[in-house]
XYZ file of C-alpha atoms in Angstrom:
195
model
C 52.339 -23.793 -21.308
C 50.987 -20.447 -20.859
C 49.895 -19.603 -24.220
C 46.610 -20.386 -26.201
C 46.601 -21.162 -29.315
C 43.651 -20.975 -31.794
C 42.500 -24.476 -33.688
C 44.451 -25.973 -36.764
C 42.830 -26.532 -40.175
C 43.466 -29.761 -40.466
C 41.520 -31.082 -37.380
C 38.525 -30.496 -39.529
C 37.876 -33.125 -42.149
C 37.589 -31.407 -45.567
C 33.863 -32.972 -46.538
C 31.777 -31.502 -43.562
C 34.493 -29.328 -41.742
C 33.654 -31.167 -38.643
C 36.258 -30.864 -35.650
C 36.971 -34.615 -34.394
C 37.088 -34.480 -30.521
C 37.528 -37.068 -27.588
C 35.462 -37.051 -24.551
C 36.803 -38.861 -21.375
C 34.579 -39.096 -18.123
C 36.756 -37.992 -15.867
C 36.245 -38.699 -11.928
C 37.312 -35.274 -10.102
C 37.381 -35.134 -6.396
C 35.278 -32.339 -6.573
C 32.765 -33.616 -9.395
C 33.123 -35.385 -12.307
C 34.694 -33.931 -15.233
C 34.355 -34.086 -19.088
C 38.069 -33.492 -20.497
C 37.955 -32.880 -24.057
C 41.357 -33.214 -26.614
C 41.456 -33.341 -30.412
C 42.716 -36.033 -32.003
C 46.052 -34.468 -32.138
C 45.884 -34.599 -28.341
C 45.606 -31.163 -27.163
C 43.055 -30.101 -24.705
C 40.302 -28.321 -25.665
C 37.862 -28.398 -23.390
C 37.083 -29.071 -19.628
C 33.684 -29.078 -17.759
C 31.747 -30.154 -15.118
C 29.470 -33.172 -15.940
C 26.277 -31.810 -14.793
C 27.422 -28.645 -17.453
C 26.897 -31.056 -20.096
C 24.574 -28.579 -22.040
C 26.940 -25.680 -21.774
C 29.833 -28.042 -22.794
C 28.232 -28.631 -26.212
C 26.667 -24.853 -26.532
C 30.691 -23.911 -26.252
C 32.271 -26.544 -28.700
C 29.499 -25.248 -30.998
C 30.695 -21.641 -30.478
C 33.997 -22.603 -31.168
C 34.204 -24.677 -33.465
C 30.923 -25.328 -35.040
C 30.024 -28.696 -36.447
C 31.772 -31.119 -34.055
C 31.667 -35.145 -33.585
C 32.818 -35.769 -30.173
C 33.359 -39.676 -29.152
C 33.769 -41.328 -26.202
C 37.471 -42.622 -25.598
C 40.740 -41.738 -23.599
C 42.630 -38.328 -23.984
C 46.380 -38.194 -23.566
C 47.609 -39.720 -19.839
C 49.321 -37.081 -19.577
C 46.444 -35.046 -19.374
C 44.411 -37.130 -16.634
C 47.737 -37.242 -14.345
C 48.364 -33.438 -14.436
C 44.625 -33.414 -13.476
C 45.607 -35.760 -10.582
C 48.367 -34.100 -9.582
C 46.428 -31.001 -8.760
C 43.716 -32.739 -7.143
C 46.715 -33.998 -4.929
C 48.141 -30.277 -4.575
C 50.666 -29.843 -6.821
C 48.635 -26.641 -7.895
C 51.241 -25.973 -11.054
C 50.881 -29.538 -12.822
C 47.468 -28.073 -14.693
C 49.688 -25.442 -15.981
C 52.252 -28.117 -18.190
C 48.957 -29.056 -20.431
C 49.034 -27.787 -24.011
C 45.928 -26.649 -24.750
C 44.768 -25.448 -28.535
C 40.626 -23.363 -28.658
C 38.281 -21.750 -30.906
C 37.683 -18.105 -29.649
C 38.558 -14.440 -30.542
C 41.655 -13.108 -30.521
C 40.222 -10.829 -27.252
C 39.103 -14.126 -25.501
C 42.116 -15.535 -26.151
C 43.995 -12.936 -25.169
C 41.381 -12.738 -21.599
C 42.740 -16.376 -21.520
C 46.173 -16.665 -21.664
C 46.047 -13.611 -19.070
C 44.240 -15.878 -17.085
C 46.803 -18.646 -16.720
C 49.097 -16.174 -15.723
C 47.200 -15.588 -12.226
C 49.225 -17.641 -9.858
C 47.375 -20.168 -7.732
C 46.036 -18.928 -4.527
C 45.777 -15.072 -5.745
C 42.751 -14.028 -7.479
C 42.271 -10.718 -9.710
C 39.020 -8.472 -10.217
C 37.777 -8.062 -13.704
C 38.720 -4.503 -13.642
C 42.405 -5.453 -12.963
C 42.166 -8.546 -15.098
C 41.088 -5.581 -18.159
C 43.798 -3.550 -17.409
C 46.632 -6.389 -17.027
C 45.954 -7.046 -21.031
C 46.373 -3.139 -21.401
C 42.384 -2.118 -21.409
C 40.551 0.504 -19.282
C 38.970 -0.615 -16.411
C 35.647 0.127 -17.693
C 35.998 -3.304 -20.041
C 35.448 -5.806 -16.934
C 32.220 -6.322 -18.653
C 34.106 -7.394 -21.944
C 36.604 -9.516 -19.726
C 33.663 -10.572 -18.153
C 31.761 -12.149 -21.138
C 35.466 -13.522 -22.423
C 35.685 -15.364 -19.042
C 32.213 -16.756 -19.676
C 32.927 -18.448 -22.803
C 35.984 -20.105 -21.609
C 35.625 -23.707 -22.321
C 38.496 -24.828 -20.229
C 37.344 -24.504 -16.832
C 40.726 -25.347 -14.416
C 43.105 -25.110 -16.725
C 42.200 -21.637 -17.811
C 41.683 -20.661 -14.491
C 38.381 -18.008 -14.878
C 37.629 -19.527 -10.972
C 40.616 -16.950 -10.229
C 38.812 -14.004 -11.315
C 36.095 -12.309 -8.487
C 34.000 -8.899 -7.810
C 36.240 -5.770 -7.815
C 34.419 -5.910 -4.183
C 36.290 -9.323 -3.621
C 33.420 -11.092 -3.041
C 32.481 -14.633 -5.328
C 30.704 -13.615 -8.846
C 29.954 -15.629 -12.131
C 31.350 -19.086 -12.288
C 29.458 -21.378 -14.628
C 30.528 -24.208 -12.532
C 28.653 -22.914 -9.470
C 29.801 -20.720 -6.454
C 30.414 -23.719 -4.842
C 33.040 -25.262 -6.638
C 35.068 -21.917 -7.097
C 34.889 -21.148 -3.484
C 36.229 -25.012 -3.306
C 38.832 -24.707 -5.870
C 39.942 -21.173 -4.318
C 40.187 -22.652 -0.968
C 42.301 -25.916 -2.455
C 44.922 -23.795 -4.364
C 45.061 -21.701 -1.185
C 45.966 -23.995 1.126
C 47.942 -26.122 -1.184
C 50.194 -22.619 -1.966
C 50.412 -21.826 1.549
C 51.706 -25.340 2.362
C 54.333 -25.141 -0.762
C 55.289 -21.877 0.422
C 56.082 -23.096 4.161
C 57.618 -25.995 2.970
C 60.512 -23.930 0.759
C 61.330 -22.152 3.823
C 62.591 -25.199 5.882
């Protein structure tokens, strides 16, 4: 699913409005992850563990008062998680995801999952692909920044109008990493067809 849609009312209980969310510990490959659904299931954010702090400073942005528990999010979640770790590159895009956010960050990212694995885009072209000037990278920018579903929304796609690494809140090591994995996992699906 391509799309993102914004949070439903009734994931917030009527007393406090407090958004109910699951947290799973999630054991990456690359690092561990925190995958977070609502208790309808849909996924609404994904971090790094050691981003903890920015995990909770974004469900706050989002959504405000939050509880978030420890428990299990939706299998089918965790095994389009696997499958990508595996290379099958596409499997993160079949997970329905629901966030907080603008309508302009929204819009930044459900442009985003529209990059196809193993390309990336400059902020400048990532502006003018939802129909802005090229002079609001910096808006894009900050959009891409507050995107609490790191992977799924892939901001790791987005570089320098340079080409060179810039601004992922996951570290410049993982998106070099997670460029390098869809890469070669592309270029391998690609050969493959051929034969």
């Amino acid at each position: 699913m391509d799309g993102v849609r914004g949070h439903s009312k009734n994931l917030l209980t009527k007393e406090t409005k407090t958004m109910k969310l699951i947290l799973e510990r999630w054991p990456s490959p690359i690092d561990p992850l925190f995958i977070v659904t609502d208790i309808d299931g849909a996924l609404r954010a994904v971090d790094f563990a050691d981003r903890e702090a920015r995990l909770h400073r974004l469900l706050r942005m989002h959504y405000g008062t939050y509880s978030l528990e420890d428990g299990t999010v939706p299998t089918s979640i965790t095994e389009a998680f696997t499958s990508y770790f595996e290379g099958k590159i596409a499997a993160l895009d079949t997970i329905s995801i629901a966030t907080g956010g603008t309508p302009f960050q929204r819009e930044v990212w459900k442009a985003l999952r529209k990059i196809p694995a193993g390309m990336t885009q400059s902020y400048g072209e990532l502006a003018k692909h939802i129909g802005r000037p090229a002079g609001a990278s910096r808006a894009v920018g900050a959009a891409n920044g507050s995107n609490p579903l790191s992977l799924v929304v892939p901001c790791h796609r987005v570089i320098g109008a340079n080409g060179t690494l810039t601004g992922y809140a996951g570290g410049l090591e993982r998106k070099q990493w997670l460029l390098d994995h869809e890469s070669k996992h592309t270029a391998l699906g690609s050969v493959a067809e051929l034969f």
